[in-house]
Coordinates of C-alpha atoms in Angstrom, one line a residue:
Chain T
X1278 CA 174.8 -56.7 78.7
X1279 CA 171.5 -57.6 80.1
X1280 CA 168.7 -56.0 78.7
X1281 CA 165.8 -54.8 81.4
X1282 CA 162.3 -54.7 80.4
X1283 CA 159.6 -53.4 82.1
X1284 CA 156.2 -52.2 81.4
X1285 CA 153.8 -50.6 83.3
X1286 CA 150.3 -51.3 82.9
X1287 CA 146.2 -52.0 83.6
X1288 CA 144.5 -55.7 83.2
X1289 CA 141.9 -53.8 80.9
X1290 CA 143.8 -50.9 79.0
X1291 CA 143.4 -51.1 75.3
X1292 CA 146.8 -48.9 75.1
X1293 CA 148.7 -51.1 76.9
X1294 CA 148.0 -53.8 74.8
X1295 CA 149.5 -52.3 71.7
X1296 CA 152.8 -52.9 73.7
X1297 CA 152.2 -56.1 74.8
X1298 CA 152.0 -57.5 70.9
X1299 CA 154.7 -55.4 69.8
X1300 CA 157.0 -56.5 72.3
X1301 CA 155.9 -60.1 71.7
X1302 CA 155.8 -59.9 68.1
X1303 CA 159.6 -59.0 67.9
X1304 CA 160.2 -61.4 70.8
X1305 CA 160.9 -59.4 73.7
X1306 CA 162.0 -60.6 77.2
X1307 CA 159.9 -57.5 79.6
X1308 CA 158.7 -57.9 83.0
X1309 CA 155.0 -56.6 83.9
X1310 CA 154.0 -54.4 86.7
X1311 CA 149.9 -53.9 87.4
X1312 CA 149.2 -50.8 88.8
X1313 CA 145.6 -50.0 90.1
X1314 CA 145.1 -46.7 88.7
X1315 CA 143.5 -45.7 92.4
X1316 CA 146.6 -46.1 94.4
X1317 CA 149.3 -45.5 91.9
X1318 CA 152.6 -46.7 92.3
X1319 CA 155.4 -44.4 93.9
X1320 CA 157.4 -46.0 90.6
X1321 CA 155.0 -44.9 88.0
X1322 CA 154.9 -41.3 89.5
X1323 CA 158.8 -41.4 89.3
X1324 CA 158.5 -42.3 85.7
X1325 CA 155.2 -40.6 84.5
X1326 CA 155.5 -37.4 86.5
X1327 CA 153.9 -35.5 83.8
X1328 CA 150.6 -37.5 82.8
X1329 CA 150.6 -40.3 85.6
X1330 CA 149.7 -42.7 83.3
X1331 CA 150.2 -46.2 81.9
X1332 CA 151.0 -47.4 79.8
X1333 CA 154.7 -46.8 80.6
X1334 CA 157.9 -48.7 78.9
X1335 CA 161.0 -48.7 81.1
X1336 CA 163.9 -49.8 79.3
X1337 CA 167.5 -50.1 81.2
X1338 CA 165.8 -47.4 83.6
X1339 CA 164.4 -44.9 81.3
X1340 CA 161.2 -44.6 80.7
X1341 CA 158.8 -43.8 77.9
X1342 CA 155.5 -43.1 78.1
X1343 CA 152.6 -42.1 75.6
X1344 CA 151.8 -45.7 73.7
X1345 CA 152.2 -44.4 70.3
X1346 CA 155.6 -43.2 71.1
X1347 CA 156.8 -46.3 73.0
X1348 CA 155.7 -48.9 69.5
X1349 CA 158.4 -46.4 67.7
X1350 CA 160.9 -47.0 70.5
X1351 CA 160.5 -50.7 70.5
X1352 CA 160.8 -50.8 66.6
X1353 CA 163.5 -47.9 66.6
X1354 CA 165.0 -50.2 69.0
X1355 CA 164.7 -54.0 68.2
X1356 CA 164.6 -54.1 64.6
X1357 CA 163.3 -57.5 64.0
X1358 CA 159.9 -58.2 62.3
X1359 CA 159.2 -54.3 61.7
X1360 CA 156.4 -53.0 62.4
X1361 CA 156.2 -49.6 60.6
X1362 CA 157.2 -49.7 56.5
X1363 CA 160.6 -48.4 54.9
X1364 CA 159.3 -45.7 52.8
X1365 CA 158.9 -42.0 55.0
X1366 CA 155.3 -41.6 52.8
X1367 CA 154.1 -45.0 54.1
X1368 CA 155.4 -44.2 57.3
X1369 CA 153.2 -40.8 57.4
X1370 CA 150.4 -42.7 56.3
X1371 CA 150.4 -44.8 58.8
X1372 CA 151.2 -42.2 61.7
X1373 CA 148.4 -40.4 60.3
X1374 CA 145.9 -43.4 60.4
X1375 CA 147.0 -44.3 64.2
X1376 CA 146.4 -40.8 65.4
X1377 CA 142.6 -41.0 63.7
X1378 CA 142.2 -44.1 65.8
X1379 CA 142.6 -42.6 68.7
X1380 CA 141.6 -38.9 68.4
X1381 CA 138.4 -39.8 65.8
X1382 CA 137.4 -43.0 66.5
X1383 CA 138.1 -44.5 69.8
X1384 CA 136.4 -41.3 71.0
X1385 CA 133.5 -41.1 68.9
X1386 CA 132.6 -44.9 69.8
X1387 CA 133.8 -44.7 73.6
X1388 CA 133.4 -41.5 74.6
X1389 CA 130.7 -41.2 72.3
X1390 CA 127.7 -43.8 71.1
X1391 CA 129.0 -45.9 74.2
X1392 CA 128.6 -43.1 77.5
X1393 CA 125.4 -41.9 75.6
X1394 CA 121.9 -42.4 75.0
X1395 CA 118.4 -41.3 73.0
X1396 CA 119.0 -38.8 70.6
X1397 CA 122.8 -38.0 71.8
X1398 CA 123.2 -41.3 71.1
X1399 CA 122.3 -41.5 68.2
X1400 CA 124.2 -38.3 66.9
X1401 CA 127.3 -39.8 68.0
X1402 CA 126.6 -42.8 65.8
X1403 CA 126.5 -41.0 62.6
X1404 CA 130.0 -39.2 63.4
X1405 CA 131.2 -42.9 64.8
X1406 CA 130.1 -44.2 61.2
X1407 CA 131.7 -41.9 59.7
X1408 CA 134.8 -42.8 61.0
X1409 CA 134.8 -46.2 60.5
X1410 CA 134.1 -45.8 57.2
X1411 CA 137.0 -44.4 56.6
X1412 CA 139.1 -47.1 58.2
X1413 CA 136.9 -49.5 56.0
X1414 CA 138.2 -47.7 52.7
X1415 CA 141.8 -48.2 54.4
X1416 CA 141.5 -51.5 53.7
X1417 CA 140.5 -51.7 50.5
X1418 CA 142.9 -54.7 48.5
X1419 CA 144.7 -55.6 52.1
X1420 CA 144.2 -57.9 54.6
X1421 CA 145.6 -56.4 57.2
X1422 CA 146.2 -52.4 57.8
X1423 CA 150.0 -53.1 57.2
X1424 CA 149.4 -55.3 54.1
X1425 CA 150.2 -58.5 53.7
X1426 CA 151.1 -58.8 57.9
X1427 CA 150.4 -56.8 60.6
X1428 CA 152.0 -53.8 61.4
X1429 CA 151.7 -50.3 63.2
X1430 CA 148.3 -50.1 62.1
X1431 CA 146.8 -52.9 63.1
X1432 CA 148.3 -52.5 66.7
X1433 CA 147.1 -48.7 67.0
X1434 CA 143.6 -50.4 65.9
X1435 CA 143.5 -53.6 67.4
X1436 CA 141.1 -52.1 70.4
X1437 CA 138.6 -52.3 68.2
X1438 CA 139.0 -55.9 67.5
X1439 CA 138.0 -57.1 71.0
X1440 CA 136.5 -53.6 72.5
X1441 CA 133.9 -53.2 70.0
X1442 CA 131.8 -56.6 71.0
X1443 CA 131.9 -55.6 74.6
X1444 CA 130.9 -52.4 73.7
X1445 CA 127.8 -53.9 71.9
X1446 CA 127.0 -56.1 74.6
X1447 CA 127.1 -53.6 77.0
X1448 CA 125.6 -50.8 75.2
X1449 CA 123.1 -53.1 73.4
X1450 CA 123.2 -52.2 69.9
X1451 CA 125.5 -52.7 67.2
X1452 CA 128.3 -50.9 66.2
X1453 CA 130.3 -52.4 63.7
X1454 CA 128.0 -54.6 61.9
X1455 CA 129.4 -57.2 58.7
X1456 CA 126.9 -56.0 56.6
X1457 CA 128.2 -52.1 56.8
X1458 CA 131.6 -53.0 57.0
X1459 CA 132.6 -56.1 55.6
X1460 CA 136.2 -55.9 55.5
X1461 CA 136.6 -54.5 58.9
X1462 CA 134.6 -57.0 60.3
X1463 CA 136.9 -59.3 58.3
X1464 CA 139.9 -57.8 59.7
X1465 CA 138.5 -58.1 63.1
X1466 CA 138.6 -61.4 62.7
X1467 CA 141.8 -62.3 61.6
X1468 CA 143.9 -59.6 63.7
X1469 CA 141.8 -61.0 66.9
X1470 CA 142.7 -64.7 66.0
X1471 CA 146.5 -64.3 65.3
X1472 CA 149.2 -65.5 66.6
X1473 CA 150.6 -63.8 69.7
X1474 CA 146.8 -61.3 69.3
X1475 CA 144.4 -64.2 70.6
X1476 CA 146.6 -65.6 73.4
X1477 CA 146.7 -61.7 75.4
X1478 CA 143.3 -60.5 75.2
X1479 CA 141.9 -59.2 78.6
X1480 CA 139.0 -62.1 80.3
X1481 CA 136.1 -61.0 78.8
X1482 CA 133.7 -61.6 81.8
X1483 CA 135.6 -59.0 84.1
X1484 CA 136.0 -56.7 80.5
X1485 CA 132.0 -56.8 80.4
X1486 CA 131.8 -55.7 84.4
X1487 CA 133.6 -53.2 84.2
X1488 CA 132.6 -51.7 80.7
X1489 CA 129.1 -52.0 82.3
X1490 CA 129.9 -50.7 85.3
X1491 CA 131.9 -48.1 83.8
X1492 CA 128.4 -46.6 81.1
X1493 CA 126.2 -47.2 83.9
X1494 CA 128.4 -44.1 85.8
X1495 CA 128.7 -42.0 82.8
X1496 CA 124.9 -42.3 82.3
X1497 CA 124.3 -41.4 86.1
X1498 CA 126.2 -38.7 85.7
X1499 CA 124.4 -37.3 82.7
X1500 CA 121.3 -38.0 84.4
X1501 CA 121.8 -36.2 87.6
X1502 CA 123.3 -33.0 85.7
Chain W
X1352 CA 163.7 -34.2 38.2
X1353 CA 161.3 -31.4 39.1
X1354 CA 160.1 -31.4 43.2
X1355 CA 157.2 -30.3 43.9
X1356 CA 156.2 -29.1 47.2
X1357 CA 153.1 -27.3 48.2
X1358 CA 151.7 -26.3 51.8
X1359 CA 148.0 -25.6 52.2
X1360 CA 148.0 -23.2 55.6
X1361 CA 146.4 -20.4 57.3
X1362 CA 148.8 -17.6 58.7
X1363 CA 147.5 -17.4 62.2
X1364 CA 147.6 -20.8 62.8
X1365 CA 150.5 -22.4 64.4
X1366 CA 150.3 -25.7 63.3
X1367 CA 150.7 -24.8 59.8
X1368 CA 153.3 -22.0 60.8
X1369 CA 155.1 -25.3 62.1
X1370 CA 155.6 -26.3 58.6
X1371 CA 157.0 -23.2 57.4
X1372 CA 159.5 -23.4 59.7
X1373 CA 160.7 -27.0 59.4
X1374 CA 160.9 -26.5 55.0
X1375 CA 162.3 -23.4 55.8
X1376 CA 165.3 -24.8 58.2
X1377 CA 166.2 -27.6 55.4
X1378 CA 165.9 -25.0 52.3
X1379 CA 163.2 -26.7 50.7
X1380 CA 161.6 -24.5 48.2
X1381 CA 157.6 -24.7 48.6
X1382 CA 154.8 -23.2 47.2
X1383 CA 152.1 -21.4 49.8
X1384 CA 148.7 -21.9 49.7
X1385 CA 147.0 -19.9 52.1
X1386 CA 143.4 -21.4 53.1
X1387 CA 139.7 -19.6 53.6
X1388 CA 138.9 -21.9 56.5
X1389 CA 135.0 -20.9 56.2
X1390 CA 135.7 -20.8 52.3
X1391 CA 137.8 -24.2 52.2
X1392 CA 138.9 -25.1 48.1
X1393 CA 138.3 -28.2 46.7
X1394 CA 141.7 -28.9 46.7
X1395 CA 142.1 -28.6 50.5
X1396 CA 138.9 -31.4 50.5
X1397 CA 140.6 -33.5 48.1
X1398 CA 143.8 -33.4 49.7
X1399 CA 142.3 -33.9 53.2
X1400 CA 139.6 -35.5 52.8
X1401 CA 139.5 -36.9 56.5
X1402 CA 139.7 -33.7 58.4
X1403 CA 139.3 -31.2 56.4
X1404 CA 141.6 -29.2 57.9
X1405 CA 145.0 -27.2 57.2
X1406 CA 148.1 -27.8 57.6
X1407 CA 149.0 -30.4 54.4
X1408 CA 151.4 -30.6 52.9
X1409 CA 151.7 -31.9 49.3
X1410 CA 154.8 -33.8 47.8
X1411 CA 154.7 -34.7 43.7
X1412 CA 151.2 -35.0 44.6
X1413 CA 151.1 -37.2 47.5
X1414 CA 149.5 -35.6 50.4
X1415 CA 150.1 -35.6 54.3
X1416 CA 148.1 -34.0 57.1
X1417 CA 148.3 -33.9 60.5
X1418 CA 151.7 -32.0 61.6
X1419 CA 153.5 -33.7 63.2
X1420 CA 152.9 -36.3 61.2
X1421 CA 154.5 -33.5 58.4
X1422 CA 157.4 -32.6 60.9
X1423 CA 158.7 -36.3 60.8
X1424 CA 158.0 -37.1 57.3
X1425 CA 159.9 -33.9 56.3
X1426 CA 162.7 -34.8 58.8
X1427 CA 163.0 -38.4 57.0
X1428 CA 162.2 -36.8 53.0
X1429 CA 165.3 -34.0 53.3
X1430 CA 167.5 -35.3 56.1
X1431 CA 170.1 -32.2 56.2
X1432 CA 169.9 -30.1 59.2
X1433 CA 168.1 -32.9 60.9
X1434 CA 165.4 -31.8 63.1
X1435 CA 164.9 -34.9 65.4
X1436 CA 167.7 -36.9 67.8
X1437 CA 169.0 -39.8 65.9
X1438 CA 169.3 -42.0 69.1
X1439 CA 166.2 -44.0 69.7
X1440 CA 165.1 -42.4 73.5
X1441 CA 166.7 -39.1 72.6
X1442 CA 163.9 -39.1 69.5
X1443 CA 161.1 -41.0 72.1
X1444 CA 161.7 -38.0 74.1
X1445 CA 161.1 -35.6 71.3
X1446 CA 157.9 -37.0 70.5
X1447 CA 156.7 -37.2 73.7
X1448 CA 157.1 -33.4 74.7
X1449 CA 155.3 -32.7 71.0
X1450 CA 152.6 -34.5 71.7
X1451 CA 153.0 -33.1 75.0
X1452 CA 152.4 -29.0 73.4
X1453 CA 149.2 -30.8 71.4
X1454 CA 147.6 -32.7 74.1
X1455 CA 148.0 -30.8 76.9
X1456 CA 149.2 -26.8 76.1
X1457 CA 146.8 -26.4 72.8
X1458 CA 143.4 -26.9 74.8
X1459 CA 144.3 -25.3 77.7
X1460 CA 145.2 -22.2 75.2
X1461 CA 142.0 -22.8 73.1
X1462 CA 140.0 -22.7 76.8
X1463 CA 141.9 -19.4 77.9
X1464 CA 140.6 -17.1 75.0
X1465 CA 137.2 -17.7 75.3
X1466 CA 137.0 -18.3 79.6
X1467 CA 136.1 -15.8 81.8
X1468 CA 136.9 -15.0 85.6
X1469 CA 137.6 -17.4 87.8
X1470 CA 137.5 -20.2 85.3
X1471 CA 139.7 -18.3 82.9
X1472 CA 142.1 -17.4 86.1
X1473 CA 141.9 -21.5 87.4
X1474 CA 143.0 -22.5 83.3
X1475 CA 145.8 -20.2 83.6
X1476 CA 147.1 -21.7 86.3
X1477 CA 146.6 -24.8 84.8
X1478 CA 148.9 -23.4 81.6
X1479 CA 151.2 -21.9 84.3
X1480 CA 151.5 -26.1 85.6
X1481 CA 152.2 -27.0 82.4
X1482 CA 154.8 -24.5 82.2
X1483 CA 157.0 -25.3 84.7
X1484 CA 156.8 -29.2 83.5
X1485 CA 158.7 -27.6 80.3
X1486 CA 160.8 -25.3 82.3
X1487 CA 162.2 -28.7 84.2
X1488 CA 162.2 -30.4 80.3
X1489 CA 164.4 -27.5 79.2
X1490 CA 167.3 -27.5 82.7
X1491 CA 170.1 -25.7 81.4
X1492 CA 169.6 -26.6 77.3
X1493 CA 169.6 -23.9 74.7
X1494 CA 166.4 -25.2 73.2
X1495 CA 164.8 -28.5 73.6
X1496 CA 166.5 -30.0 71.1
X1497 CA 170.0 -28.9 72.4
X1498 CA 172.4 -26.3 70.9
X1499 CA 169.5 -25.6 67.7
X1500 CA 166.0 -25.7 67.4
X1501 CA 164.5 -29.1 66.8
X1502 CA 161.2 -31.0 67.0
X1503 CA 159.9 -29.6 70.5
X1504 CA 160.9 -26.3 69.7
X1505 CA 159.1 -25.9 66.6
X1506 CA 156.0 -27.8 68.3
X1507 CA 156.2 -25.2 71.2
X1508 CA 155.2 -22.3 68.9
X1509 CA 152.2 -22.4 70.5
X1510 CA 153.3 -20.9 73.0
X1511 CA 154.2 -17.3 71.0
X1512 CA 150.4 -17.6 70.2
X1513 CA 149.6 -17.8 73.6
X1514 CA 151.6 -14.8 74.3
X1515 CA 149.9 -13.0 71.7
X1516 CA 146.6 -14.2 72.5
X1517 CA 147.4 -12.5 76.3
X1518 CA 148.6 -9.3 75.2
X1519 CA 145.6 -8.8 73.0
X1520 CA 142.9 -9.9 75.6
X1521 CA 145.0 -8.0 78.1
X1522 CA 145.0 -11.3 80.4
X1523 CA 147.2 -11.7 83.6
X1524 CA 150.7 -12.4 82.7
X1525 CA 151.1 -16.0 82.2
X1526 CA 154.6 -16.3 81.1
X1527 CA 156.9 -14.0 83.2
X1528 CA 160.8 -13.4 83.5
X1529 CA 160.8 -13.8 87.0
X1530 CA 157.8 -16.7 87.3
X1531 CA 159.6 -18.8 84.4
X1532 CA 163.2 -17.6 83.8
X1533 CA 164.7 -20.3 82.3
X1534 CA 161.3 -20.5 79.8
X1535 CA 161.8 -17.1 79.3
X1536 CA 165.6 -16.8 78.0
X1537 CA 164.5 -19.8 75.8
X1538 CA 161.6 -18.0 74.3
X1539 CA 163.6 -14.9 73.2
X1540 CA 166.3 -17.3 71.9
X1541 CA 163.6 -18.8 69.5
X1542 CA 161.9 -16.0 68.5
X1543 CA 165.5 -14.1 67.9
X1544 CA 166.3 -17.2 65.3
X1545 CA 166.2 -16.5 61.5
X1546 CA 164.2 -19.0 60.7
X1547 CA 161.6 -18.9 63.4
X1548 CA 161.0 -15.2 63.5
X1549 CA 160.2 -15.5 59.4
X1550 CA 157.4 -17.9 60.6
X1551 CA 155.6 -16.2 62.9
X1552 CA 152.4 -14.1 62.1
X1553 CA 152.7 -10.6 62.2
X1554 CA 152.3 -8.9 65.0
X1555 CA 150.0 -6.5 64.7
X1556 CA 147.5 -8.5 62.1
X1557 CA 147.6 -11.1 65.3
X1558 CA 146.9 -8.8 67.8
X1559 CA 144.0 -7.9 65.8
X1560 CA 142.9 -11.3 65.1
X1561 CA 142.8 -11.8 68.8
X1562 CA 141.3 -8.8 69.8
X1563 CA 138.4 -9.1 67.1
X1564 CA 138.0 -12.7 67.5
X1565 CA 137.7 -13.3 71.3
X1566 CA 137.7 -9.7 72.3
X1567 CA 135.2 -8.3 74.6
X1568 CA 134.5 -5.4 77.1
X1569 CA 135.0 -7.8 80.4
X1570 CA 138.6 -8.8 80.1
X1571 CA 140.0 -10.0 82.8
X1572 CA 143.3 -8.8 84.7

């Protein structure tokens, strides 16, 4: 029976990306739709109705939205190369450590250090810190999140691997410096320069427009309140 | 050899009363440790040392947090009386309408306790939205997950809160028979099951928790 892959996405999206790898990783035939998120497809309404967002996996017709909940589809689904462990406490652990990603620190560092300045700023750092210390201790003895390869981990966190520079660039100051955090600097390294990883990262030119574009806003509006 | 199960809650809130229910369902015996949120013990710090926060649950030592991180790990520890889909989108779906109560029907029921006037009466119609998504989610099953209670039920028990929360703050209705009937027969048949209705704060120490917490002489109606 032929299999039908699609998946609905942005250039930029961080989220999306987590699906990219993981369908690659287990070697996944999908098409790609780009939606601009200003004039939304009549398709993703139809198969988003409730959030309107991407990313969205559409598998024989039926869609799944919500990016954590589309990687355990895909490895429910294609059970090559794995990407969460066997054992249901691993498993927990590693729900538990993609949720933090997203709810601690993708929003202290985005919607934190990187829409703010002066003193805010600098408040959100500490919390930011704070957070990435944790994910620092994560790693303690492993090369990667999921051991000895990468796994569910690593893709919830693999924003970070290319996100964070831009962020720096843009923002001007440093976020996730080697010194502070050795081994996630280390593991920035190797998850961006893996196989599948390096060859689907966003142009980093148009990443920096519109990360720049996108402060520059937030701090306008902030200003003019 | 000896289990050991302990749950470190609070009784008025539903994400550790989401717990209760899901040990309760699969007969696994636990032992209840209710939390002092502004008195937290160190064992609650050791044992969640990232958030700090209740509900986590502790198996032969080995702590979890987060719950529905708890829900799934409990569904895959004592798999009797299984309380997600075993098909791949069937279980997709589950998870989705979770995260669904979390992301989208928590804050809006956080923001209507402490809102006032018109931008308490704009966030109920915001809740009211979000109800008839669910309504459409539910069509003509006996609870989300089908002929019993499963994963989206139990995650929707946020929504007996928020119908506590309105009686107590004398709010507008926000969950009518006739707005929402379909909603409706579904909420009486989860409050009416054995398990649920043993997991559910009582009623009058939670209208006073309401009342005392986010009570005040301008309610709106």
């Amino acid at each position: 029976m032929a299999e039908e892959v699609k998946l609905f996405r942005t250039w930029s999206t961080p989220f999306a990306l987590r699906i990219v790898w993981a369908l690659k990783i287990k070697g996944v035939e999908y098409e790609t739709i780009f939606e601009d998120l200003y004039n939304k497809s009549p398709s993703l309404l139809q198969y988003n109705p409730a959030h309107k967002k991407v990313p969205v996996l559409v598998h024989n017709g039926k869609p799944i939205s919500e990016s954590y909940v589309i990687l355990e589809y895909i490895d429910e689904t294609w059970k090559e190369t794995p990407l969460l462990p066997e054992d249901p406490y691993e498993r927990a652990m590693a729900r538990f450590w993609a949720k933090f990603g997203d709810d601690k620190v993708f929003t202290s560092i985005f919607g934190g250090v990187f829409v703010k300045e002066g003193k805010e700023q600098e408040e959100a750092m500490v919390e930011a810190m704070e957070n990435l210390q944790f994910l620092e201790e994560e790693l303690r003895g492993k090369k990667f999140f999921g051991g000895e390869r990468i796994g569910f981990v690593d893709l919830a966190l693999g924003w970070l691997a290319n996100l964070i520079s831009i962020l720096e660039d843009v923002a001007g100051l440093k976020i996730v410096g080697e010194d502070k955090f050795p081994l996630l600097s280390a593991w920035m390294k190797d998850f961006a320069d893996s196989p599948i990883i390096k060859d689907n990262w966003p142009p980093r030119d148009k990443m920096i427009a519109k990360f720049q574009a996108l402060r520059d806003a937030k701090l306008a509006a902030a200003a003019s309140k | 050899m000896a289990e050991e199960v302990k749950l470190f809650g609070t009784w008025a809130s539903p994400f550790s009363r989401r717990i209760e229910v899901a040990l309760k369902l699969k007969g696994v015996q636990f032992e209840y440790i209710e939390e002092n949120l502004s008195n937290k013990s160190p064992a609650l710090l050791k044992y969640n040392p990232v958030h700090k926060k209740i509900p986590v649950l502790v198996h032969n030592g080995k702590p979890v947090a987060e719950s529905l991180v708890i829900l799934e790990y409990i569904d895959e520890t004592w798999k009797h009386n299984p309380i997600l889909p075993t098909d791949p989108y069937e279980k997709a779906m589950a998870r989705f309408w979770a995260k669904y109560m979390d992301d989208k029907l928590w804050p809006a029921a956080t923001k209507v306790v402490v809102s006032k006037g018109e931008e308490q009466k704009a966030v109920i119609e915001e809740i009211q939205e979000q109800l008839k998504t669910l309504e459409s989610e539910l069509k003509e099953k006996k609870f989300f997950g089908g002929e019993s209670l499963g994963f989206v039920d139990i995650a929707a028990n946020i929504i007996v809160f928020l119908l506590v929360a309105q009686e107590a703050l004398g709010l507008m209705e926000i969950l009518t028979e006739e707005k929402f009937p379909v909603l409706h027969e579904w909420y009486q048949r989860l409050v009416d099951d054995a398990v649920f209705k043993e997991c559910v704060p009582p009623r009058e120490r939670h209208l006073g928790f309401f009342k005392a917490r986010f009570g005040s002489s301008t309610a709106s109606k």
